[in-house]
CSV table of C-alpha atoms and ligand atoms in Angstrom, one decimal:
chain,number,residue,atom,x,y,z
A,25,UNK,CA,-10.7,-18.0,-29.9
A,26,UNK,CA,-7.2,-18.6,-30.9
A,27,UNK,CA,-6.4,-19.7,-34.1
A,28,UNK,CA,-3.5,-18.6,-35.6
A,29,UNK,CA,0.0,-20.7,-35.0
A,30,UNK,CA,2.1,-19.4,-32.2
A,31,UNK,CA,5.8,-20.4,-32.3
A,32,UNK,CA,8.1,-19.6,-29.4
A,33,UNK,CA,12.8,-19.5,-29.8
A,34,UNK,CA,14.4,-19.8,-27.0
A,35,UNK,CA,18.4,-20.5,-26.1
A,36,UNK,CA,21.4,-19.2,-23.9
A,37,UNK,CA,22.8,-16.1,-24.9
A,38,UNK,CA,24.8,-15.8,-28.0
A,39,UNK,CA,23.1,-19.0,-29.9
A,40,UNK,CA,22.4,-16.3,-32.4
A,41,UNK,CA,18.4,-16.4,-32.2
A,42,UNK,CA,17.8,-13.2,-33.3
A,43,UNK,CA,19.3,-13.2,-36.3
A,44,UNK,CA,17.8,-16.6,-37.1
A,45,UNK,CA,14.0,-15.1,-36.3
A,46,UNK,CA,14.3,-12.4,-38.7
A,47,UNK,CA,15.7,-14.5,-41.5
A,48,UNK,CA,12.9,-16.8,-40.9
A,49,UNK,CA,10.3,-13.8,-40.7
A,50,UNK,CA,11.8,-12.3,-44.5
A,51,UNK,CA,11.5,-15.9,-46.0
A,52,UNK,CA,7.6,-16.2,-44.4
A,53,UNK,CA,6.6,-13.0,-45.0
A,54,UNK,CA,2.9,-12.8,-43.8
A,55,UNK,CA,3.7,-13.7,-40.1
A,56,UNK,CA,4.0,-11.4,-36.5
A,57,UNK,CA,7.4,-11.4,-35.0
A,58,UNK,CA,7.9,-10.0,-31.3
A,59,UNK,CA,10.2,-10.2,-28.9
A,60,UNK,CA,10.6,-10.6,-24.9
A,61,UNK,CA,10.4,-8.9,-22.4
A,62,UNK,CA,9.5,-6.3,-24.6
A,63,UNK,CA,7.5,-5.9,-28.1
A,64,UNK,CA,5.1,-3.0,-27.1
A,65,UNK,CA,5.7,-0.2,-24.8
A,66,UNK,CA,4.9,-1.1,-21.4
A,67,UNK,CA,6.7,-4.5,-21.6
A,68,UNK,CA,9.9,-2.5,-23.4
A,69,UNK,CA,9.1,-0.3,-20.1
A,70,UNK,CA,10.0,-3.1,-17.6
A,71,UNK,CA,12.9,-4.6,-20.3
A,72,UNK,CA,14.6,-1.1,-19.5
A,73,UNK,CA,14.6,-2.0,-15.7
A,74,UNK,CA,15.2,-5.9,-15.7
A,75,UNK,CA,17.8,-5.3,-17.8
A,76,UNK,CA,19.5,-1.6,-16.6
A,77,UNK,CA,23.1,-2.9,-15.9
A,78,UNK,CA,22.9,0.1,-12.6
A,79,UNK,CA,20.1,-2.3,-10.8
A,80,UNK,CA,22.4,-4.8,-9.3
A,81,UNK,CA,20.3,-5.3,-5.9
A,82,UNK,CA,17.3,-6.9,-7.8
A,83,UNK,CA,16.4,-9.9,-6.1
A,84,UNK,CA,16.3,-12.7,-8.0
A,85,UNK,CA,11.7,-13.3,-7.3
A,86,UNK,CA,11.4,-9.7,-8.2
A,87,UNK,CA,13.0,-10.7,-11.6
A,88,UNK,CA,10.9,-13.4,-12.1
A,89,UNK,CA,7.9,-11.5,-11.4
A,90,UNK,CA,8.9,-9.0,-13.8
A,91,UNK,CA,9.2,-11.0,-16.6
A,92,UNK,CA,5.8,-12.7,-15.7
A,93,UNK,CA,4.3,-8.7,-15.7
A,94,UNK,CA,6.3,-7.7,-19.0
A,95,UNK,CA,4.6,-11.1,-20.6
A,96,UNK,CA,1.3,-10.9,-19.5
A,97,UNK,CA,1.1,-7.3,-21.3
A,98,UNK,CA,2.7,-8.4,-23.8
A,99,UNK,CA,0.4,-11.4,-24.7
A,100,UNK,CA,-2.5,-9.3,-24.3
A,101,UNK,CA,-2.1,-6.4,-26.1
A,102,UNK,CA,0.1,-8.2,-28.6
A,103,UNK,CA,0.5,-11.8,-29.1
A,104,UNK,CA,-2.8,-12.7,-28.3
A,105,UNK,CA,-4.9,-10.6,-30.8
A,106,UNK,CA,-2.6,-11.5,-33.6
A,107,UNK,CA,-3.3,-15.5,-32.8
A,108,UNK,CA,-7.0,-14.5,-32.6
A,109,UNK,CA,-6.8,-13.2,-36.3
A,110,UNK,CA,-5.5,-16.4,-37.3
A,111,UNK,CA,-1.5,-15.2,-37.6
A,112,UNK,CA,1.5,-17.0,-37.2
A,113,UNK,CA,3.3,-15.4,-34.4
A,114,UNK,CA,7.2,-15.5,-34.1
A,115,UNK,CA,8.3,-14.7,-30.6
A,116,UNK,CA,11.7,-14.2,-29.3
A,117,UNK,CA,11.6,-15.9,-25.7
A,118,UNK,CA,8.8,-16.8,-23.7
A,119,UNK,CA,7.9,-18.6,-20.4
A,120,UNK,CA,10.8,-21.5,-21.2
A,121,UNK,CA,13.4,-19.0,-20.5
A,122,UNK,CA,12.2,-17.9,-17.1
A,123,UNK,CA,11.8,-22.0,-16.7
A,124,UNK,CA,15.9,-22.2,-17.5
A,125,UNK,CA,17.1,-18.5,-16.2
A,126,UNK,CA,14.8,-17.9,-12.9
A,127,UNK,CA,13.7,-21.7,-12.2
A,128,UNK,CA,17.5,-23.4,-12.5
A,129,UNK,CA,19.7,-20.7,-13.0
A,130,UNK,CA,18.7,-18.6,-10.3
A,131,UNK,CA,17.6,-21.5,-8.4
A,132,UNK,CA,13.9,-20.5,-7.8
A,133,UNK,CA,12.6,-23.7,-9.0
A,134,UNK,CA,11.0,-24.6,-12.7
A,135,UNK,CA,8.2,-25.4,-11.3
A,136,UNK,CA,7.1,-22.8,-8.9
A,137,UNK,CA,8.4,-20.4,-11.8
A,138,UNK,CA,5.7,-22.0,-14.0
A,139,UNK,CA,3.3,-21.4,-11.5
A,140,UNK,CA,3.8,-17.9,-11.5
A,141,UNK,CA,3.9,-17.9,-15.7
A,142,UNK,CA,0.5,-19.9,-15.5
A,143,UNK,CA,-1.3,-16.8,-13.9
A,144,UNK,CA,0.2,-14.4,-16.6
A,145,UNK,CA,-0.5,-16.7,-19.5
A,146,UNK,CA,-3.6,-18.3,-18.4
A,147,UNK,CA,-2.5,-21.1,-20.7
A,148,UNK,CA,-1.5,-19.5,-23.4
A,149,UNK,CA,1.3,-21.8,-24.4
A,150,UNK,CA,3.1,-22.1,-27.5
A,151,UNK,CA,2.5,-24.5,-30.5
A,152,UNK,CA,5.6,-25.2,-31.2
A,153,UNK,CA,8.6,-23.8,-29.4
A,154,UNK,CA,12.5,-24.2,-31.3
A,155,UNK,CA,15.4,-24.1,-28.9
A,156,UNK,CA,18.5,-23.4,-30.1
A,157,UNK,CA,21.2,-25.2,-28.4
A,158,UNK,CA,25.1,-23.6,-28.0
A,159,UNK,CA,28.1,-24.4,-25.7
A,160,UNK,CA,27.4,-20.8,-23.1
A,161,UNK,CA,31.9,-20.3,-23.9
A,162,UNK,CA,30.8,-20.3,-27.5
A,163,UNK,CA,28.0,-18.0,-27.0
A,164,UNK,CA,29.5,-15.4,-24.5
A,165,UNK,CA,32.4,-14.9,-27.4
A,166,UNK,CA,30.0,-14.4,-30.2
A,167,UNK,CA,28.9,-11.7,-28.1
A,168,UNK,CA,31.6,-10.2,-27.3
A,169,UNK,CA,32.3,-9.9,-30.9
A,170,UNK,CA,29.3,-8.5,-32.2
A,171,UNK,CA,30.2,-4.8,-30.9
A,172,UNK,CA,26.7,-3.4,-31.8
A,173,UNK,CA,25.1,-6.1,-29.7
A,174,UNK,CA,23.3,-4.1,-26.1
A,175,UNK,CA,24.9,-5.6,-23.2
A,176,UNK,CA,22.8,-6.3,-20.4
A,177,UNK,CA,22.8,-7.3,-16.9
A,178,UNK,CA,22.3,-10.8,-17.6
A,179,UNK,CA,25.2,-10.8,-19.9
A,180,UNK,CA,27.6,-9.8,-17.3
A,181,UNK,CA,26.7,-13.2,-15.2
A,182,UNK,CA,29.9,-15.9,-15.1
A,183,UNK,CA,29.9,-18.7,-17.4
A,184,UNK,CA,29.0,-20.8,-14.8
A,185,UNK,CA,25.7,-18.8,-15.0
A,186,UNK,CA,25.5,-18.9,-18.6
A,187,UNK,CA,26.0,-22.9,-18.0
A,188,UNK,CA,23.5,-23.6,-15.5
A,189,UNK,CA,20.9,-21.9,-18.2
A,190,UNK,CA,21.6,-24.2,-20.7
A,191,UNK,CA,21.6,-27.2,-18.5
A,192,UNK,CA,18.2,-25.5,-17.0
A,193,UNK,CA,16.9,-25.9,-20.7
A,194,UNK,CA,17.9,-28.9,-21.0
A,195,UNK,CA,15.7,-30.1,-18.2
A,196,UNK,CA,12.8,-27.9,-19.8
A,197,UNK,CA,13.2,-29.8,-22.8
A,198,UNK,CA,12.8,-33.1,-21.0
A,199,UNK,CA,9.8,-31.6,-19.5
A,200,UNK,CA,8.0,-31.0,-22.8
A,201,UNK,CA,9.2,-33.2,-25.3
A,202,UNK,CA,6.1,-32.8,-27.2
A,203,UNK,CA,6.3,-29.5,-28.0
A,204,UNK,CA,10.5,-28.4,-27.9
A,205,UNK,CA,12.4,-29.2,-30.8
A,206,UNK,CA,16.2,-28.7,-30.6
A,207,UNK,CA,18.7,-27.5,-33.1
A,208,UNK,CA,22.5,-27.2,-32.8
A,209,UNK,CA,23.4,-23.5,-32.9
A,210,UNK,CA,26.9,-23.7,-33.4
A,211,UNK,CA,26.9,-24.5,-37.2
A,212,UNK,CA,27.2,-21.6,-39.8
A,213,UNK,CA,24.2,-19.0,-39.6
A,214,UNK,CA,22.8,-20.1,-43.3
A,215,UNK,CA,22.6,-24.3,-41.9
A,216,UNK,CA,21.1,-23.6,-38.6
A,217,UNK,CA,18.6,-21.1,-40.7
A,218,UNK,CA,18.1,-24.3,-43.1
A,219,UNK,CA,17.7,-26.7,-40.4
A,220,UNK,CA,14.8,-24.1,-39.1
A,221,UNK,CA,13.2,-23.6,-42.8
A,222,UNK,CA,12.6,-26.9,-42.5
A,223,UNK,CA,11.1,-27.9,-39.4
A,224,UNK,CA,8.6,-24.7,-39.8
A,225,UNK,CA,7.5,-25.8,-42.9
A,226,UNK,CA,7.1,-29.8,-41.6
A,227,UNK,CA,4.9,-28.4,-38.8
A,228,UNK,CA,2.8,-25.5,-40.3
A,229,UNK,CA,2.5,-26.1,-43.9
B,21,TMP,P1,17.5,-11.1,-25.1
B,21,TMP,O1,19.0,-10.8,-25.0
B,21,TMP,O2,17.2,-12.3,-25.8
B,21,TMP,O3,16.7,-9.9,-25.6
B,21,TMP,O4,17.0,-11.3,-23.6
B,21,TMP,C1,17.3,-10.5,-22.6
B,21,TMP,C2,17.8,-11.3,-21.4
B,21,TMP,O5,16.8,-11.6,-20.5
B,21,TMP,C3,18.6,-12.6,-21.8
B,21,TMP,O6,19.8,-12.7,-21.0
B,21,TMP,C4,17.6,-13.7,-21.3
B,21,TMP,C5,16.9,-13.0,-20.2
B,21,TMP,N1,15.5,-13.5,-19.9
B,21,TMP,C6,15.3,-14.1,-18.7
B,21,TMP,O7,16.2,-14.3,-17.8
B,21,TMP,N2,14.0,-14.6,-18.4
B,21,TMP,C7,13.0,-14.4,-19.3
B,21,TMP,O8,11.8,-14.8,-19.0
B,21,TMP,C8,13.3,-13.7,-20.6
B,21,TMP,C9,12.2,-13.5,-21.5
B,21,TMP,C10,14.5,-13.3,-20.8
């Protein structure tokens, strides 16, 4: 049984996510963060070959079903025990960026991509997911200027790639009102960390 809090970030590249996730994990303290794909070694495993920048003929279903494998081992081994202890669980992506990257970016559909998440998560899906929102221009040139950032495969996609992601998230969003909250990412780090404090501490406090 599942009872611990399981929060899910998602947004296009660059919206700075990463850095918001840990600043939110030092000011919670007792709390699991994770990332994906990756977060414990078999899932970090398949990262290494979604993601190797060399594996350019990877079709775009053989992505998706990666992702879907790297999470399912992922929530198993990882995410799942710590909810079952009762822990808040920070995750770095989830199944809403397969929705926005595989379903609308690559065109595979949101829905049939969510049918192939359902049989890795077995429903499984977040409490509360916080989606930050960025322009992809803005996002792509934050990148480029954090040198100590990994550049992956994904990363080298055009901006009109980068675009259809965020427009694929927005149609997520619209999907599950309910649970997606959205905050603009393009303020300073400290007011979009701010803006996060305190919708955490509205929904789990
Ligand atoms: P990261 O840079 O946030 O670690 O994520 C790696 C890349 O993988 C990023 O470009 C987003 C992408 N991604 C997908 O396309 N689908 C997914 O399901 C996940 C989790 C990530």
């Amino acid at each position: 049984m599942k009872n611990g809090f399981f929060i899910t970030f998602e947004g296009p590249d660059g919206a700075g996510k990463s850095t918001i996730i840990r600043m939110v994990a030092n000011e919670l303290k007792d709390v699991l963060l994770t990332r994906e794909p990756g977060g414990i070694d078999i899932a970090e495993q398949i990262r290494k070959v979604i993601l190797d920048k060399e594996n350019i003929a990877m079709d775009a279903r053989t992505e998706a079903l990666l992702y879907a494998a790297a999470r399912r081992q992922h929530l198993v081994e990882k995410v799942r025990p710590a909810l079952e202890e009762g822990k808040v669980v920070l995750c770095d992506r989830f199944v809403d960026s397969s929705l926005a990257y595989q379903g609308f970016a690559r065109g595979l559909g949101i829905d049939e991509v969510l049918s192939i998440n359902q049989f890795a998560i077995e429903n499984m899906m977040p409490d509360l997911t916080i989606y930050f929102d960025i322009e992809p221009e803005l996002g792509l040139q934050r990148i480029n200027k954090n040198k100590g950032r990994e550049v992956n495969r994904l990363d080298l996609e055009h901006l009109e790639f980068h675009n259809r992601v965020r427009e694929g998230y927005q149609l997520v969003l619209k999907k599950f009102p309910e649970r997606i909250v959205k905050i603009d990412a393009s303020r300073e780090v400290e007011d979009v960390f701010a803006k996060t404090m305190v919708l955490l501490k509205e929904k789990i406090i």
